[in-house]
Amino acid sequence: NVRIRPKLIQTTTGTKDLQMVTIHVRMLFKPDIEGLPTIHKTLGEDYDERVIPSIANEVMKATIAQYNAEQLLTQREQVSHEIRDAIVARASQFNILMDDVALTHLTYGKEFARAIEEKQVAEQDAERQKFIVLRSEQERQATVIRSEGEAEAAKMISQALKEHGSGLIEVRRIDAAKDIADNLSKSPNVMYLPNGQQMLLNMAGGARQQ
């Protein structure tokens, strides 16, 4: 049989930091046609069952042992390439051609999985606290800016009063009364307005009697 066939190999092994992981590798293989006589003479027709699991387990255990458990997460693509290249090289020594080799699953023991989860929760809490601190600082800065603006406004008003006396306040009252009168004149609920604005001036803040 010279057609491409699949094979899935699973093994459990230890990492560099002694964490246990279970790894699954899927392979697509076929015999090298030129090497078929040697395959049947030395390995037999079940060559794939005799050779592939052995070399796959050997490669996976040797490769995983070079990495810490966390590195397997962050450098998974590199680990996958190393396993693929090593299996292809070892299989070729037995006249077996690997059409594809892929790391499909990588699972950890319960203790490491729990540690990863706790680390993620801690990182999320740290980010949340950082956001709260940043927001508090922004609110503090906004309060300072607002206070400075109010102080500057009060200073300007005080200076204006010194320069112009109470006339400035009177002008502001008149302007406010005009705005009120204008709004009332546009309201559909107002049927009548007095001819003079004396009443409106009184309503707006008590203008001086003429």
PDB file of C-alpha atoms in Angstrom:
ATOM      1  CA  ASN A   1       0.000   0.000   0.000  1.00  0.00           C
ATOM      2  CA  VAL A   2       1.731   3.159  -1.219  1.00  0.00           C
ATOM      3  CA  ARG A   3      -1.149   5.560  -0.592  1.00  0.00           C
ATOM      4  CA  ILE A   4      -0.936   8.329   1.999  1.00  0.00           C
ATOM      5  CA  ARG A   5      -2.377   7.211   5.331  1.00  0.00           C
ATOM      6  CA  PRO A   6      -3.038   9.049   8.598  1.00  0.00           C
ATOM      7  CA  LYS A   7      -1.813   8.162  12.068  1.00  0.00           C
ATOM      8  CA  LEU A   8      -2.441   9.859  15.396  1.00  0.00           C
ATOM      9  CA  ILE A   9       0.062   9.416  18.201  1.00  0.00           C
ATOM     10  CA  GLN A  10      -0.563  10.475  21.803  1.00  0.00           C
ATOM     11  CA  THR A  11       1.963  10.527  24.600  1.00  0.00           C
ATOM     12  CA  THR A  12       2.259  11.895  28.130  1.00  0.00           C
ATOM     13  CA  THR A  13       5.640  13.235  29.141  1.00  0.00           C
ATOM     14  CA  GLY A  14       7.406  15.736  31.390  1.00  0.00           C
ATOM     15  CA  THR A  15       8.561  19.263  30.659  1.00  0.00           C
ATOM     16  CA  LYS A  16      11.846  20.857  31.665  1.00  0.00           C
ATOM     17  CA  ASP A  17      10.231  22.120  34.890  1.00  0.00           C
ATOM     18  CA  LEU A  18       8.726  18.675  35.620  1.00  0.00           C
ATOM     19  CA  GLN A  19       5.146  19.463  34.622  1.00  0.00           C
ATOM     20  CA  MET A  20       3.237  16.615  32.974  1.00  0.00           C
ATOM     21  CA  VAL A  21       1.701  17.293  29.570  1.00  0.00           C
ATOM     22  CA  THR A  22      -0.223  15.159  27.099  1.00  0.00           C
ATOM     23  CA  ILE A  23       0.565  15.792  23.459  1.00  0.00           C
ATOM     24  CA  HIS A  24      -1.179  14.613  20.269  1.00  0.00           C
ATOM     25  CA  VAL A  25       0.542  14.546  16.888  1.00  0.00           C
ATOM     26  CA  ARG A  26      -1.214  13.756  13.609  1.00  0.00           C
ATOM     27  CA  MET A  27       0.869  12.404  10.730  1.00  0.00           C
ATOM     28  CA  LEU A  28       0.219  11.657   7.071  1.00  0.00           C
ATOM     29  CA  PHE A  29       2.712   9.139   5.759  1.00  0.00           C
ATOM     30  CA  LYS A  30       3.500   6.779   2.903  1.00  0.00           C
ATOM     31  CA  PRO A  31       6.361   4.406   2.088  1.00  0.00           C
ATOM     32  CA  ASP A  32       9.193   5.452  -0.167  1.00  0.00           C
ATOM     33  CA  ILE A  33       8.526   3.372  -3.289  1.00  0.00           C
ATOM     34  CA  GLU A  34      12.216   2.830  -3.920  1.00  0.00           C
ATOM     35  CA  GLY A  35      12.634   1.583  -0.370  1.00  0.00           C
ATOM     36  CA  LEU A  36       9.680  -0.845  -0.384  1.00  0.00           C
ATOM     37  CA  PRO A  37      11.841  -3.966  -0.790  1.00  0.00           C
ATOM     38  CA  THR A  38      13.923  -2.935   2.228  1.00  0.00           C
ATOM     39  CA  ILE A  39      10.812  -2.078   4.247  1.00  0.00           C
ATOM     40  CA  HIS A  40       9.177  -5.454   3.664  1.00  0.00           C
ATOM     41  CA  LYS A  41      12.438  -7.319   4.206  1.00  0.00           C
ATOM     42  CA  THR A  42      13.425  -5.620   7.493  1.00  0.00           C
ATOM     43  CA  LEU A  43      10.150  -4.378   8.958  1.00  0.00           C
ATOM     44  CA  GLY A  44       7.321  -6.309   7.334  1.00  0.00           C
ATOM     45  CA  GLU A  45       3.965  -5.127   6.071  1.00  0.00           C
ATOM     46  CA  ASP A  46       3.033  -3.623   9.452  1.00  0.00           C
ATOM     47  CA  TYR A  47       6.058  -1.326   9.335  1.00  0.00           C
ATOM     48  CA  ASP A  48       3.949   1.682  10.282  1.00  0.00           C
ATOM     49  CA  GLU A  49       2.832   0.099  13.571  1.00  0.00           C
ATOM     50  CA  ARG A  50       6.369  -1.012  14.386  1.00  0.00           C
ATOM     51  CA  VAL A  51       8.219   2.184  13.519  1.00  0.00           C
ATOM     52  CA  ILE A  52       6.020   5.296  13.591  1.00  0.00           C
ATOM     53  CA  PRO A  53       4.777   5.140  17.213  1.00  0.00           C
ATOM     54  CA  SER A  54       8.311   4.495  18.413  1.00  0.00           C
ATOM     55  CA  ILE A  55       9.989   7.384  16.586  1.00  0.00           C
ATOM     56  CA  ALA A  56       7.076   9.754  17.303  1.00  0.00           C
ATOM     57  CA  ASN A  57       7.191   9.095  21.052  1.00  0.00           C
ATOM     58  CA  GLU A  58      10.963   9.397  21.060  1.00  0.00           C
ATOM     59  CA  VAL A  59      10.870  12.765  19.278  1.00  0.00           C
ATOM     60  CA  MET A  60       7.996  14.220  21.299  1.00  0.00           C
ATOM     61  CA  LYS A  61       9.520  13.322  24.665  1.00  0.00           C
ATOM     62  CA  ALA A  62      12.949  14.643  23.697  1.00  0.00           C
ATOM     63  CA  THR A  63      11.511  17.902  22.360  1.00  0.00           C
ATOM     64  CA  ILE A  64       9.097  18.588  25.232  1.00  0.00           C
ATOM     65  CA  ALA A  65      11.879  17.999  27.769  1.00  0.00           C
ATOM     66  CA  GLN A  66      13.701  21.062  26.391  1.00  0.00           C
ATOM     67  CA  TYR A  67      10.907  23.498  27.303  1.00  0.00           C
ATOM     68  CA  ASN A  68       9.198  24.725  30.446  1.00  0.00           C
ATOM     69  CA  ALA A  69       5.450  24.211  30.582  1.00  0.00           C
ATOM     70  CA  GLU A  70       4.740  27.906  30.062  1.00  0.00           C
ATOM     71  CA  GLN A  71       7.091  28.038  27.083  1.00  0.00           C
ATOM     72  CA  LEU A  72       5.018  25.355  25.387  1.00  0.00           C
ATOM     73  CA  LEU A  73       2.171  27.850  25.396  1.00  0.00           C
ATOM     74  CA  THR A  74       4.109  30.883  24.235  1.00  0.00           C
ATOM     75  CA  GLN A  75       6.340  29.035  21.752  1.00  0.00           C
ATOM     76  CA  ARG A  76       3.922  26.381  20.536  1.00  0.00           C
ATOM     77  CA  GLU A  77       4.574  27.041  16.841  1.00  0.00           C
ATOM     78  CA  GLN A  78       8.322  26.617  17.317  1.00  0.00           C
ATOM     79  CA  VAL A  79       7.786  23.395  19.278  1.00  0.00           C
ATOM     80  CA  SER A  80       5.514  22.075  16.536  1.00  0.00           C
ATOM     81  CA  HIS A  81       8.135  22.806  13.859  1.00  0.00           C
ATOM     82  CA  GLU A  82      10.854  21.064  15.848  1.00  0.00           C
ATOM     83  CA  ILE A  83       8.720  17.964  16.337  1.00  0.00           C
ATOM     84  CA  ARG A  84       7.753  17.898  12.640  1.00  0.00           C
ATOM     85  CA  ASP A  85      11.327  18.266  11.394  1.00  0.00           C
ATOM     86  CA  ALA A  86      12.646  15.601  13.774  1.00  0.00           C
ATOM     87  CA  ILE A  87       9.931  13.059  12.898  1.00  0.00           C
ATOM     88  CA  VAL A  88      10.433  13.624   9.164  1.00  0.00           C
ATOM     89  CA  ALA A  89      14.193  13.068   9.545  1.00  0.00           C
ATOM     90  CA  ARG A  90      13.825   9.929  11.707  1.00  0.00           C
ATOM     91  CA  ALA A  91      11.137   8.399   9.473  1.00  0.00           C
ATOM     92  CA  SER A  92      13.257   8.857   6.362  1.00  0.00           C
ATOM     93  CA  GLN A  93      15.863   6.553   7.912  1.00  0.00           C
ATOM     94  CA  PHE A  94      13.267   3.795   7.634  1.00  0.00           C
ATOM     95  CA  ASN A  95      12.201   4.722   4.081  1.00  0.00           C
ATOM     96  CA  ILE A  96       8.998   6.317   5.339  1.00  0.00           C
ATOM     97  CA  LEU A  97       7.956   9.660   3.846  1.00  0.00           C
ATOM     98  CA  MET A  98       6.010  12.107   6.006  1.00  0.00           C
ATOM     99  CA  ASP A  99       3.609  14.204   3.970  1.00  0.00           C
ATOM    100  CA  ASP A 100       2.470  16.212   7.015  1.00  0.00           C
ATOM    101  CA  VAL A 101       3.116  16.333  10.758  1.00  0.00           C
ATOM    102  CA  ALA A 102       1.018  18.553  13.028  1.00  0.00           C
ATOM    103  CA  LEU A 103       0.742  19.066  16.774  1.00  0.00           C
ATOM    104  CA  THR A 104      -3.029  18.981  17.323  1.00  0.00           C
ATOM    105  CA  HIS A 105      -3.507  18.960  21.100  1.00  0.00           C
ATOM    106  CA  LEU A 106      -1.453  19.955  24.113  1.00  0.00           C
ATOM    107  CA  THR A 107      -2.998  19.521  27.559  1.00  0.00           C
ATOM    108  CA  TYR A 108      -1.550  20.003  31.027  1.00  0.00           C
ATOM    109  CA  GLY A 109      -1.980  18.369  34.387  1.00  0.00           C
ATOM    110  CA  LYS A 110      -4.604  19.739  36.781  1.00  0.00           C
ATOM    111  CA  GLU A 111      -2.089  21.521  39.001  1.00  0.00           C
ATOM    112  CA  PHE A 112      -0.502  23.477  36.170  1.00  0.00           C
ATOM    113  CA  ALA A 113      -3.882  24.257  34.615  1.00  0.00           C
ATOM    114  CA  ARG A 114      -5.022  25.629  37.987  1.00  0.00           C
ATOM    115  CA  ALA A 115      -1.821  27.685  38.286  1.00  0.00           C
ATOM    116  CA  ILE A 116      -2.372  29.150  34.807  1.00  0.00           C
ATOM    117  CA  GLU A 117      -5.953  30.057  35.695  1.00  0.00           C
ATOM    118  CA  GLU A 118      -4.871  31.706  38.960  1.00  0.00           C
ATOM    119  CA  LYS A 119      -2.187  33.657  37.120  1.00  0.00           C
ATOM    120  CA  GLN A 120      -4.717  34.889  34.559  1.00  0.00           C
ATOM    121  CA  VAL A 121      -7.080  35.982  37.347  1.00  0.00           C
ATOM    122  CA  ALA A 122      -4.228  37.801  39.102  1.00  0.00           C
ATOM    123  CA  GLU A 123      -3.247  39.571  35.871  1.00  0.00           C
ATOM    124  CA  GLN A 124      -6.867  40.618  35.291  1.00  0.00           C
ATOM    125  CA  ASP A 125      -7.098  41.972  38.848  1.00  0.00           C
ATOM    126  CA  ALA A 126      -3.840  43.883  38.361  1.00  0.00           C
ATOM    127  CA  GLU A 127      -5.158  45.425  35.138  1.00  0.00           C
ATOM    128  CA  ARG A 128      -8.412  46.346  36.882  1.00  0.00           C
ATOM    129  CA  GLN A 129      -6.541  48.036  39.740  1.00  0.00           C
ATOM    130  CA  LYS A 130      -4.331  49.879  37.248  1.00  0.00           C
ATOM    131  CA  PHE A 131      -7.464  51.163  35.492  1.00  0.00           C
ATOM    132  CA  ILE A 132      -8.999  52.313  38.794  1.00  0.00           C
ATOM    133  CA  VAL A 133      -5.807  54.173  39.742  1.00  0.00           C
ATOM    134  CA  LEU A 134      -5.618  55.794  36.304  1.00  0.00           C
ATOM    135  CA  ARG A 135      -9.264  56.856  36.438  1.00  0.00           C
ATOM    136  CA  SER A 136      -8.814  58.325  39.932  1.00  0.00           C
ATOM    137  CA  GLU A 137      -5.784  60.285  38.745  1.00  0.00           C
ATOM    138  CA  GLN A 138      -7.719  61.619  35.749  1.00  0.00           C
ATOM    139  CA  GLU A 139     -10.619  62.658  38.011  1.00  0.00           C
ATOM    140  CA  ARG A 140      -8.164  64.365  40.372  1.00  0.00           C
ATOM    141  CA  GLN A 141      -6.581  66.263  37.501  1.00  0.00           C
ATOM    142  CA  ALA A 142     -10.025  67.268  36.210  1.00  0.00           C
ATOM    143  CA  THR A 143     -10.944  68.570  39.673  1.00  0.00           C
ATOM    144  CA  VAL A 144      -7.726  70.582  39.855  1.00  0.00           C
ATOM    145  CA  ILE A 145      -8.315  72.074  36.404  1.00  0.00           C
ATOM    146  CA  ARG A 146     -11.925  72.889  37.266  1.00  0.00           C
ATOM    147  CA  SER A 147     -10.901  74.508  40.540  1.00  0.00           C
ATOM    148  CA  GLU A 148      -8.221  76.532  38.808  1.00  0.00           C
ATOM    149  CA  GLY A 149     -10.785  77.647  36.207  1.00  0.00           C
ATOM    150  CA  GLU A 150     -13.287  78.669  38.875  1.00  0.00           C
ATOM    151  CA  ALA A 151     -10.594  80.543  40.772  1.00  0.00           C
ATOM    152  CA  GLU A 152      -9.538  82.340  37.591  1.00  0.00           C
ATOM    153  CA  ALA A 153     -13.161  83.218  36.815  1.00  0.00           C
ATOM    154  CA  ALA A 154     -13.686  84.571  40.342  1.00  0.00           C
ATOM    155  CA  LYS A 155     -10.498  86.581  40.009  1.00  0.00           C
ATOM    156  CA  MET A 156     -11.669  88.058  36.699  1.00  0.00           C
ATOM    157  CA  ILE A 157     -15.074  88.967  38.148  1.00  0.00           C
ATOM    158  CA  SER A 158     -13.467  90.532  41.188  1.00  0.00           C
ATOM    159  CA  GLN A 159     -11.158  92.545  38.963  1.00  0.00           C
ATOM    160  CA  ALA A 160     -14.061  93.628  36.755  1.00  0.00           C
ATOM    161  CA  LEU A 161     -16.032  94.796  39.799  1.00  0.00           C
ATOM    162  CA  LYS A 162     -13.078  96.824  40.980  1.00  0.00           C
ATOM    163  CA  GLU A 163     -12.780  98.482  37.597  1.00  0.00           C
ATOM    164  CA  HIS A 164     -16.459  98.990  36.738  1.00  0.00           C
ATOM    165  CA  GLY A 165     -18.273  98.822  40.045  1.00  0.00           C
ATOM    166  CA  SER A 166     -21.820  97.412  40.268  1.00  0.00           C
ATOM    167  CA  GLY A 167     -22.614  98.558  36.744  1.00  0.00           C
ATOM    168  CA  LEU A 168     -21.324  95.282  35.376  1.00  0.00           C
ATOM    169  CA  ILE A 169     -23.793  93.313  37.482  1.00  0.00           C
ATOM    170  CA  GLU A 170     -26.607  95.566  36.347  1.00  0.00           C
ATOM    171  CA  VAL A 171     -25.699  95.002  32.687  1.00  0.00           C
ATOM    172  CA  ARG A 172     -25.743  91.233  33.257  1.00  0.00           C
ATOM    173  CA  ARG A 173     -29.206  91.503  34.858  1.00  0.00           C
ATOM    174  CA  ILE A 174     -30.532  93.468  31.907  1.00  0.00           C
ATOM    175  CA  ASP A 175     -29.085  90.949  29.445  1.00  0.00           C
ATOM    176  CA  ALA A 176     -30.679  88.091  31.368  1.00  0.00           C
ATOM    177  CA  ALA A 177     -34.056  89.890  31.408  1.00  0.00           C
ATOM    178  CA  LYS A 178     -33.880  90.394  27.649  1.00  0.00           C
ATOM    179  CA  ASP A 179     -33.192  86.705  27.116  1.00  0.00           C
ATOM    180  CA  ILE A 180     -36.188  85.777  29.267  1.00  0.00           C
ATOM    181  CA  ALA A 181     -38.451  88.197  27.448  1.00  0.00           C
ATOM    182  CA  ASP A 182     -37.331  86.835  24.100  1.00  0.00           C
ATOM    183  CA  ASN A 183     -38.015  83.241  25.167  1.00  0.00           C
ATOM    184  CA  LEU A 184     -41.462  84.133  26.529  1.00  0.00           C
ATOM    185  CA  SER A 185     -42.416  85.927  23.334  1.00  0.00           C
ATOM    186  CA  LYS A 186     -41.717  82.732  21.361  1.00  0.00           C
ATOM    187  CA  SER A 187     -43.655  80.462  23.714  1.00  0.00           C
ATOM    188  CA  PRO A 188     -47.104  79.337  22.444  1.00  0.00           C
ATOM    189  CA  ASN A 189     -48.379  79.335  26.054  1.00  0.00           C
ATOM    190  CA  VAL A 190     -47.865  83.095  26.507  1.00  0.00           C
ATOM    191  CA  MET A 191     -50.894  84.978  25.212  1.00  0.00           C
ATOM    192  CA  TYR A 192     -49.973  88.493  26.436  1.00  0.00           C
ATOM    193  CA  LEU A 193     -46.871  90.435  27.326  1.00  0.00           C
ATOM    194  CA  PRO A 194     -46.907  93.859  28.987  1.00  0.00           C
ATOM    195  CA  ASN A 195     -45.918  96.769  26.803  1.00  0.00           C
ATOM    196  CA  GLY A 196     -42.954  97.626  29.051  1.00  0.00           C
ATOM    197  CA  GLN A 197     -40.312  95.248  30.283  1.00  0.00           C
ATOM    198  CA  GLN A 198     -40.330  96.599  33.822  1.00  0.00           C
ATOM    199  CA  MET A 199     -42.137  93.503  35.103  1.00  0.00           C
ATOM    200  CA  LEU A 200     -39.717  91.195  33.353  1.00  0.00           C
ATOM    201  CA  LEU A 201     -36.769  93.086  34.785  1.00  0.00           C
ATOM    202  CA  ASN A 202     -38.172  92.590  38.263  1.00  0.00           C
ATOM    203  CA  MET A 203     -38.685  88.886  37.619  1.00  0.00           C
ATOM    204  CA  ALA A 204     -35.164  88.493  36.364  1.00  0.00           C
ATOM    205  CA  GLY A 205     -33.478  89.774  39.445  1.00  0.00           C
ATOM    206  CA  GLY A 206     -35.102  92.937  40.623  1.00  0.00           C
ATOM    207  CA  ALA A 207     -34.023  95.798  38.408  1.00  0.00           C
ATOM    208  CA  ARG A 208     -33.984  99.208  40.012  1.00  0.00           C
ATOM    209  CA  GLN A 209     -37.187 101.194  39.963  1.00  0.00           C
ATOM    210  CA  GLN A 210     -37.165 104.112  37.596  1.00  0.00           C
TER     211      GLN A 210
END
